[in-house]
Amino acid sequence: IDVGTKGSFRSCLCLSLLLAPISLPFHLSLAGSFIADSEAVELLWQVRAQRRQSSPELPETVTRLTAPDGSLLYLVGTAHFSDSSKKDVATTIRAVQPDVVVVELCQYRVSMLKMDEKTLLKEAKDINLDKVQQAIKQNGVMSGLMQILLLKVSAHITEQLGMAPGGEFREAFKQAGRVPFCKFHLGDRPIPVTFKRAIAALSLWQKARLAWGLCFLSDPISKEDVEKCKQKDLLEQTMLEMIGEFPALHQTIVAERDIYLTHTLRQAARCVEAPPNAQKVPAVVVGVVGMGHVPGIERNWEKDLNIQEIMSVAPPSRFGWMLRTVLKAGVIGVLGYACYRAGGGMGRALLSLPAVQSLLDNLRPLPPAAA
């Protein structure tokens, strides 16, 4: 297509990239003519309408939900270490040509979208002091160390399967970029909030027991096991097995995130403006989440949700502060040993961290003169 010297370079680029593989039922004769940006937008909108299937045949892992304004949500339930989940995501996005794609990630984990599999495999296996310090600086000592232990679980699965997590999110990002006007949203609650609320909900004894259990979680895992987790997300299934002992952990890591994901998906499923007259039309949204979140999102879809309740961390009480100060050193010791088991010399390096040094200073008895 030759748009001439007066044409818009942006329009030319969009048309050359997006119309090349498309067979339209009408003939374009634009040689030597000018196409305005508004015309290009309308044309690309028509291209997407041609691609969008009205009654698509989608994988069994896809759940369809309808918003009050008629907008559609196609919720793809995935296992985070699954090649077939990547195919499910690609098939769904290509078929429905969404206005918005929402994934179960937050801004703290968005880097996995740009890393290749080789880099992610290396990152998942390489748990070093820098990662420990970064996690502690971001989340505090207790929740930071718990994040490292959960990373150790992910690294164990990565090593067993030879596959990095999050492939379905990278596939969603790639496919969304191929759909005209498609927006890409991060739909999960920020990970620091999740970890802080999870740690705050556990007693010190529960924290120590959980750390110990995660430290010695080394059962063999096969790709067949992962595919079975299309009914229950793999990491969340591990946590669900602990519900009897850690109900608060399930509440903060699974149930609260169900609410948050439902909120962001409903925000995305709002009417969009269609060219050329900006008429409001129902949106089409694809959500990509772990299979363990699908039932909760379905339950919450039509409920009134209070997001503020699950975004705050309650300050510690004065009574609990003194007990935690006395016992925290012991818990840190257990977590430090767990990190030592997970990544070589982390236990020894833990004592050099400023947060730990500050805690130890608080636990030292005052000198006689000051007493």
CSV table of C-alpha atoms in Angstrom, one decimal:
chain,number,residue,atom,x,y,z
A,1,ILE,CA,0.0,0.0,0.0
A,2,ASP,CA,1.5,3.3,-1.1
A,3,VAL,CA,0.1,6.2,1.0
A,4,GLY,CA,2.2,8.8,-0.8
A,5,THR,CA,4.4,11.6,0.8
A,6,LYS,CA,1.4,13.2,2.4
A,7,GLY,CA,0.3,10.1,4.2
A,8,SER,CA,0.8,9.4,7.9
A,9,PHE,CA,3.8,7.3,8.6
A,10,ARG,CA,2.0,5.8,11.6
A,11,SER,CA,-0.9,4.8,9.5
A,12,CYS,CA,1.3,3.2,6.9
A,13,LEU,CA,3.2,1.3,9.5
A,14,CYS,CA,0.1,-0.1,11.2
A,15,LEU,CA,-1.4,-1.1,7.9
A,16,SER,CA,1.7,-2.8,6.6
A,17,LEU,CA,2.2,-4.8,9.8
A,18,LEU,CA,-1.4,-5.8,10.5
A,19,LEU,CA,-3.0,-6.2,7.0
A,20,ALA,CA,-0.3,-8.2,5.3
A,21,PRO,CA,-1.6,-11.6,6.6
A,22,ILE,CA,-5.3,-10.7,6.4
A,23,SER,CA,-7.6,-11.5,3.6
A,24,LEU,CA,-10.4,-8.9,3.5
A,25,PRO,CA,-13.7,-9.3,1.6
A,26,PHE,CA,-13.2,-5.9,-0.1
A,27,HIS,CA,-10.5,-4.4,-2.3
A,28,LEU,CA,-8.3,-1.6,-1.1
A,29,SER,CA,-7.1,0.8,-3.7
A,30,LEU,CA,-5.1,3.5,-2.0
A,31,ALA,CA,-2.1,4.0,-4.3
A,32,GLY,CA,-1.0,7.6,-4.4
A,33,SER,CA,-3.8,8.6,-2.0
A,34,PHE,CA,-3.8,9.9,1.6
A,35,ILE,CA,-5.3,7.9,4.5
A,36,ALA,CA,-6.0,9.8,7.7
A,37,ASP,CA,-5.3,8.4,11.2
A,38,SER,CA,-9.0,8.2,11.9
A,39,GLU,CA,-9.5,6.2,8.7
A,40,ALA,CA,-6.7,3.9,9.7
A,41,VAL,CA,-8.2,3.4,13.2
A,42,GLU,CA,-11.6,2.5,11.7
A,43,LEU,CA,-10.0,0.2,9.2
A,44,LEU,CA,-8.0,-1.7,11.9
A,45,TRP,CA,-11.2,-1.9,13.9
A,46,GLN,CA,-12.9,-3.6,11.0
A,47,VAL,CA,-9.9,-6.0,10.6
A,48,ARG,CA,-10.2,-7.1,14.2
A,49,ALA,CA,-14.0,-7.6,13.8
A,50,GLN,CA,-13.2,-9.9,10.8
A,51,ARG,CA,-10.9,-11.9,13.0
A,52,ARG,CA,-13.1,-12.2,16.0
A,53,GLN,CA,-15.2,-15.4,16.2
A,54,SER,CA,-18.7,-15.0,17.5
A,55,SER,CA,-19.0,-18.6,18.8
A,56,PRO,CA,-15.5,-19.8,19.2
A,57,GLU,CA,-14.6,-23.4,20.1
A,58,LEU,CA,-12.4,-22.9,23.2
A,59,PRO,CA,-10.4,-25.2,25.4
A,60,GLU,CA,-12.1,-26.8,28.4
A,61,THR,CA,-10.0,-24.6,30.7
A,62,VAL,CA,-11.9,-21.5,29.6
A,63,THR,CA,-14.8,-20.1,31.6
A,64,ARG,CA,-17.1,-17.5,30.1
A,65,LEU,CA,-18.6,-14.8,32.3
A,66,THR,CA,-20.8,-11.9,31.4
A,67,ALA,CA,-20.8,-8.4,32.9
A,68,PRO,CA,-24.1,-6.4,33.5
A,69,ASP,CA,-23.3,-4.2,30.4
A,70,GLY,CA,-22.9,-7.2,28.1
A,71,SER,CA,-19.1,-7.3,28.2
A,72,LEU,CA,-17.6,-10.8,28.0
A,73,LEU,CA,-14.8,-12.3,30.1
A,74,TYR,CA,-13.1,-15.4,28.8
A,75,LEU,CA,-11.2,-16.7,31.9
A,76,VAL,CA,-8.4,-19.1,31.0
A,77,GLY,CA,-7.4,-21.3,34.0
A,78,THR,CA,-3.8,-22.4,33.8
A,79,ALA,CA,-1.0,-24.3,35.5
A,80,HIS,CA,2.0,-22.1,35.8
A,81,PHE,CA,4.4,-24.8,34.5
A,82,SER,CA,2.4,-26.1,31.6
A,83,ASP,CA,3.0,-26.0,27.8
A,84,SER,CA,-0.6,-26.9,27.1
A,85,SER,CA,-1.7,-23.8,29.2
A,86,LYS,CA,0.4,-21.7,26.8
A,87,LYS,CA,-1.5,-23.2,23.9
A,88,ASP,CA,-4.9,-22.6,25.6
A,89,VAL,CA,-4.0,-18.9,26.1
A,90,ALA,CA,-2.9,-18.5,22.4
A,91,THR,CA,-6.0,-20.3,21.1
A,92,THR,CA,-8.3,-18.1,23.2
A,93,ILE,CA,-6.8,-14.8,22.3
A,94,ARG,CA,-6.6,-15.5,18.6
A,95,ALA,CA,-10.2,-16.6,18.5
A,96,VAL,CA,-11.9,-13.8,20.5
A,97,GLN,CA,-9.6,-10.9,19.6
A,98,PRO,CA,-10.0,-9.2,22.9
A,99,ASP,CA,-10.1,-5.5,23.8
A,100,VAL,CA,-8.1,-6.3,27.0
A,101,VAL,CA,-5.9,-9.1,28.3
A,102,VAL,CA,-5.5,-9.3,32.1
A,103,VAL,CA,-2.9,-11.6,33.6
A,104,GLU,CA,-2.2,-12.8,37.2
A,105,LEU,CA,0.9,-10.6,37.7
A,106,CYS,CA,1.7,-7.4,39.5
A,107,GLN,CA,4.3,-4.7,38.8
A,108,TYR,CA,6.8,-6.5,41.0
A,109,ARG,CA,6.8,-9.6,38.8
A,110,VAL,CA,6.4,-7.9,35.4
A,111,SER,CA,10.0,-8.6,34.5
A,112,MET,CA,9.2,-12.2,33.7
A,113,LEU,CA,7.3,-11.0,30.6
A,114,LYS,CA,10.5,-9.9,28.9
A,115,MET,CA,12.9,-12.6,30.0
A,116,ASP,CA,13.5,-15.7,27.8
A,117,GLU,CA,13.1,-19.2,29.1
A,118,LYS,CA,16.9,-19.7,29.5
A,119,THR,CA,17.3,-16.5,31.7
A,120,LEU,CA,14.2,-17.4,33.8
A,121,LEU,CA,15.5,-20.9,34.4
A,122,LYS,CA,18.8,-19.5,35.6
A,123,GLU,CA,17.1,-16.9,37.8
A,124,ALA,CA,14.8,-19.5,39.4
A,125,LYS,CA,17.7,-21.8,40.3
A,126,ASP,CA,20.1,-19.0,41.5
A,127,ILE,CA,19.0,-18.0,44.9
A,128,ASN,CA,21.8,-15.8,46.2
A,129,LEU,CA,22.5,-13.2,48.9
A,130,ASP,CA,21.4,-10.3,46.6
A,131,LYS,CA,18.0,-11.8,46.2
A,132,VAL,CA,17.7,-12.4,49.9
A,133,GLN,CA,18.6,-8.8,50.7
A,134,GLN,CA,16.3,-7.4,48.0
A,135,ALA,CA,13.4,-9.5,49.3
A,136,ILE,CA,14.0,-8.4,52.9
A,137,LYS,CA,14.4,-4.7,51.9
A,138,GLN,CA,11.1,-4.9,50.0
A,139,ASN,CA,9.0,-6.9,52.4
A,140,GLY,CA,10.8,-6.9,55.8
A,141,VAL,CA,12.7,-9.7,57.4
A,142,MET,CA,9.9,-12.2,58.0
A,143,SER,CA,7.9,-11.9,54.8
A,144,GLY,CA,11.1,-11.4,52.8
A,145,LEU,CA,12.6,-14.7,54.0
A,146,MET,CA,9.2,-16.4,53.4
A,147,GLN,CA,9.3,-15.1,49.8
A,148,ILE,CA,12.7,-16.6,49.3
A,149,LEU,CA,11.5,-20.0,50.6
A,150,LEU,CA,8.6,-19.9,48.2
A,151,LEU,CA,11.1,-19.1,45.4
A,152,LYS,CA,13.0,-22.1,46.5
A,153,VAL,CA,9.8,-24.2,45.9
A,154,SER,CA,9.5,-22.7,42.5
A,155,ALA,CA,13.1,-23.4,41.8
A,156,HIS,CA,12.6,-27.0,42.8
A,157,ILE,CA,9.7,-27.4,40.3
A,158,THR,CA,11.8,-25.6,37.6
A,159,GLU,CA,14.7,-27.9,38.1
A,160,GLN,CA,12.4,-31.0,38.0
A,161,LEU,CA,10.6,-30.0,34.9
A,162,GLY,CA,13.3,-28.0,33.1
A,163,MET,CA,10.7,-25.3,32.5
A,164,ALA,CA,10.5,-21.8,33.9
A,165,PRO,CA,7.2,-20.5,35.4
A,166,GLY,CA,4.9,-18.0,33.8
A,167,GLY,CA,5.0,-19.2,30.2
A,168,GLU,CA,1.3,-18.6,29.8
A,169,PHE,CA,1.7,-15.0,30.8
A,170,ARG,CA,4.5,-14.4,28.3
A,171,GLU,CA,2.3,-16.1,25.6
A,172,ALA,CA,-0.6,-13.8,26.6
A,173,PHE,CA,1.7,-10.7,26.3
A,174,LYS,CA,2.9,-11.8,22.9
A,175,GLN,CA,-0.5,-12.6,21.5
A,176,ALA,CA,-2.0,-9.4,22.9
A,177,GLY,CA,0.5,-7.4,20.9
A,178,ARG,CA,-0.8,-9.0,17.7
A,179,VAL,CA,-4.4,-7.8,18.3
A,180,PRO,CA,-5.3,-4.3,17.1
A,181,PHE,CA,-6.2,-1.9,20.0
A,182,CYS,CA,-5.7,-4.7,22.6
A,183,LYS,CA,-4.6,-3.4,26.1
A,184,PHE,CA,-2.5,-5.5,28.5
A,185,HIS,CA,-3.3,-5.2,32.2
A,186,LEU,CA,-1.6,-6.6,35.3
A,187,GLY,CA,-4.4,-7.9,37.5
A,188,ASP,CA,-2.8,-9.3,40.7
A,189,ARG,CA,-2.4,-7.7,44.1
A,190,PRO,CA,1.1,-6.4,44.7
A,191,ILE,CA,3.2,-9.2,46.0
A,192,PRO,CA,4.6,-7.3,49.0
A,193,VAL,CA,1.1,-6.7,50.3
A,194,THR,CA,0.3,-10.4,49.9
A,195,PHE,CA,3.4,-11.5,51.8
A,196,LYS,CA,3.0,-9.0,54.6
A,197,ARG,CA,-0.6,-9.9,55.1
A,198,ALA,CA,0.2,-13.6,55.0
A,199,ILE,CA,3.0,-13.3,57.6
A,200,ALA,CA,0.9,-11.0,59.8
A,201,ALA,CA,-1.9,-13.6,59.8
A,202,LEU,CA,0.4,-16.4,61.2
A,203,SER,CA,1.6,-16.9,64.7
A,204,LEU,CA,5.4,-17.2,65.2
A,205,TRP,CA,5.1,-20.9,65.7
A,206,GLN,CA,3.1,-21.3,62.5
A,207,LYS,CA,5.8,-19.2,60.6
A,208,ALA,CA,8.5,-21.5,61.9
A,209,ARG,CA,6.6,-24.7,61.0
A,210,LEU,CA,5.8,-23.3,57.5
A,211,ALA,CA,9.4,-22.3,56.9
A,212,TRP,CA,10.5,-25.8,57.9
A,213,GLY,CA,8.0,-27.5,55.7
A,214,LEU,CA,8.9,-25.4,52.6
A,215,CYS,CA,12.6,-26.0,53.3
A,216,PHE,CA,12.2,-29.7,53.0
A,217,LEU,CA,9.7,-29.8,50.2
A,218,SER,CA,11.5,-31.9,47.7
A,219,ASP,CA,9.1,-34.5,46.3
A,220,PRO,CA,9.6,-35.4,42.7
A,221,ILE,CA,7.3,-33.7,40.2
A,222,SER,CA,6.5,-34.7,36.6
A,223,LYS,CA,4.9,-32.9,33.7
A,224,GLU,CA,1.9,-35.3,34.1
A,225,ASP,CA,1.6,-34.0,37.7
A,226,VAL,CA,1.5,-30.5,36.4
A,227,GLU,CA,-1.2,-31.2,33.9
A,228,LYS,CA,-3.3,-32.7,36.6
A,229,CYS,CA,-3.1,-29.4,38.3
A,230,LYS,CA,-5.3,-27.9,35.6
A,231,GLN,CA,-7.9,-28.4,38.2
A,232,LYS,CA,-5.8,-26.9,41.0
A,233,ASP,CA,-2.8,-24.7,40.5
A,234,LEU,CA,0.4,-26.5,41.5
A,235,LEU,CA,1.8,-24.0,44.0
A,236,GLU,CA,-1.6,-23.2,45.4
A,237,GLN,CA,-2.4,-26.9,45.7
A,238,THR,CA,0.7,-27.2,47.9
A,239,MET,CA,-0.7,-24.4,50.1
A,240,LEU,CA,-4.2,-25.9,50.1
A,241,GLU,CA,-2.8,-29.1,51.6
A,242,MET,CA,-1.8,-27.0,54.6
A,243,ILE,CA,-5.2,-25.5,55.1
A,244,GLY,CA,-5.8,-27.7,58.2
A,245,GLU,CA,-2.8,-26.1,59.9
A,246,PHE,CA,-2.6,-22.7,58.1
A,247,PRO,CA,-6.2,-21.5,57.3
A,248,ALA,CA,-5.1,-17.9,57.5
A,249,LEU,CA,-2.4,-18.5,54.9
A,250,HIS,CA,-5.0,-19.9,52.4
A,251,GLN,CA,-7.2,-16.8,53.1
A,252,THR,CA,-4.4,-14.3,52.3
A,253,ILE,CA,-2.7,-16.1,49.4
A,254,VAL,CA,-5.7,-17.5,47.6
A,255,ALA,CA,-9.1,-16.1,48.8
A,256,GLU,CA,-8.1,-12.5,49.1
A,257,ARG,CA,-6.3,-12.6,45.7
A,258,ASP,CA,-9.5,-14.1,44.2
A,259,ILE,CA,-11.3,-10.9,45.3
A,260,TYR,CA,-8.6,-8.7,43.9
A,261,LEU,CA,-8.4,-10.5,40.6
A,262,THR,CA,-12.2,-10.3,40.3
A,263,HIS,CA,-12.1,-6.6,40.9
A,264,THR,CA,-9.4,-5.9,38.2
A,265,LEU,CA,-11.2,-8.2,35.7
A,266,ARG,CA,-14.5,-6.4,36.3
A,267,GLN,CA,-12.7,-3.1,35.8
A,268,ALA,CA,-11.3,-4.3,32.5
A,269,ALA,CA,-14.7,-5.6,31.4
A,270,ARG,CA,-16.3,-2.2,30.7
A,271,CYS,CA,-17.7,-0.9,27.5
A,272,VAL,CA,-15.2,0.5,24.9
A,273,GLU,CA,-15.6,3.2,22.4
A,274,ALA,CA,-15.9,2.0,18.8
A,275,PRO,CA,-14.8,4.2,15.8
A,276,PRO,CA,-15.8,6.3,14.0
A,277,ASN,CA,-18.3,8.0,16.4
A,278,ALA,CA,-17.0,6.6,19.7
A,279,GLN,CA,-20.1,4.6,20.3
A,280,LYS,CA,-20.0,2.5,23.5
A,281,VAL,CA,-20.0,-1.3,22.8
A,282,PRO,CA,-19.5,-4.2,25.1
A,283,ALA,CA,-15.9,-5.2,25.7
A,284,VAL,CA,-14.3,-8.6,25.2
A,285,VAL,CA,-11.7,-9.5,27.9
A,286,VAL,CA,-9.4,-12.5,28.3
A,287,GLY,CA,-8.2,-13.2,31.8
A,288,VAL,CA,-5.2,-15.5,32.4
A,289,VAL,CA,-5.0,-16.8,36.0
A,290,GLY,CA,-4.0,-19.9,37.9
A,291,MET,CA,-6.7,-22.6,37.8
A,292,GLY,CA,-6.9,-22.4,41.6
A,293,HIS,CA,-8.4,-18.9,41.3
A,294,VAL,CA,-11.1,-19.7,38.8
A,295,PRO,CA,-13.8,-20.9,41.3
A,296,GLY,CA,-13.2,-17.9,43.6
A,297,ILE,CA,-13.5,-15.5,40.7
A,298,GLU,CA,-16.8,-17.1,39.6
A,299,ARG,CA,-18.1,-16.9,43.2
A,300,ASN,CA,-17.2,-13.2,43.5
A,301,TRP,CA,-18.1,-12.1,40.0
A,302,GLU,CA,-21.5,-10.6,40.9
A,303,LYS,CA,-20.7,-9.7,44.5
A,304,ASP,CA,-20.0,-6.2,46.0
A,305,LEU,CA,-16.3,-6.2,46.8
A,306,ASN,CA,-14.3,-4.1,49.3
A,307,ILE,CA,-10.8,-3.9,48.0
A,308,GLN,CA,-9.5,-1.6,50.8
A,309,GLU,CA,-10.0,-4.4,53.3
A,310,ILE,CA,-7.4,-6.6,51.6
A,311,MET,CA,-4.9,-3.9,50.8
A,312,SER,CA,-3.9,-2.9,54.3
A,313,VAL,CA,-1.6,-4.5,56.9
A,314,ALA,CA,-2.8,-4.1,60.5
A,315,PRO,CA,-0.2,-2.6,62.8
A,316,PRO,CA,1.1,-4.9,65.6
A,317,SER,CA,-0.5,-4.6,69.0
A,318,ARG,CA,1.6,-3.4,72.0
A,319,PHE,CA,1.1,-6.7,73.8
A,320,GLY,CA,2.2,-8.8,70.8
A,321,TRP,CA,5.1,-6.5,70.1
A,322,MET,CA,7.0,-7.5,73.2
A,323,LEU,CA,6.4,-11.2,72.7
A,324,ARG,CA,7.5,-10.9,69.1
A,325,THR,CA,10.6,-9.0,70.0
A,326,VAL,CA,11.7,-11.8,72.4
A,327,LEU,CA,10.8,-14.7,70.1
A,328,LYS,CA,11.7,-13.2,66.7
A,329,ALA,CA,15.4,-14.0,67.0
A,330,GLY,CA,14.5,-17.7,67.3
A,331,VAL,CA,12.2,-17.6,64.3
A,332,ILE,CA,14.8,-15.7,62.2
A,333,GLY,CA,17.2,-18.5,63.2
A,334,VAL,CA,14.9,-21.1,61.8
A,335,LEU,CA,14.2,-19.1,58.6
A,336,GLY,CA,18.0,-18.5,58.3
A,337,TYR,CA,18.7,-22.2,58.5
A,338,ALA,CA,15.9,-22.8,55.9
A,339,CYS,CA,17.5,-20.2,53.6
A,340,TYR,CA,20.9,-21.9,54.2
A,341,ARG,CA,19.4,-25.1,53.0
A,342,ALA,CA,17.8,-23.4,50.0
A,343,GLY,CA,20.9,-21.6,48.8
A,344,GLY,CA,24.2,-22.4,50.2
A,345,GLY,CA,25.6,-19.8,52.6
A,346,MET,CA,22.5,-17.6,53.1
A,347,GLY,CA,22.2,-18.5,56.7
A,348,ARG,CA,25.7,-17.1,57.5
A,349,ALA,CA,25.0,-14.1,55.3
A,350,LEU,CA,21.7,-13.5,57.1
A,351,LEU,CA,23.5,-12.3,60.2
A,352,SER,CA,25.2,-9.5,58.3
A,353,LEU,CA,21.9,-7.9,57.1
A,354,PRO,CA,21.1,-4.5,58.7
A,355,ALA,CA,17.6,-5.6,59.7
A,356,VAL,CA,18.9,-8.6,61.6
A,357,GLN,CA,21.7,-6.6,63.2
A,358,SER,CA,19.1,-4.0,64.4
A,359,LEU,CA,16.9,-6.8,65.9
A,360,LEU,CA,19.9,-8.3,67.7
A,361,ASP,CA,20.8,-4.9,69.1
A,362,ASN,CA,17.3,-4.6,70.5
A,363,LEU,CA,17.6,-7.9,72.2
A,364,ARG,CA,20.9,-7.2,73.9
A,365,PRO,CA,20.6,-6.2,77.6
A,366,LEU,CA,21.3,-2.6,78.5
A,367,PRO,CA,24.6,-1.7,80.1
A,368,PRO,CA,24.5,-1.3,84.0
A,369,ALA,CA,24.9,2.5,83.8
A,370,ALA,CA,21.9,2.9,81.5
A,371,ALA,CA,19.8,0.5,83.6
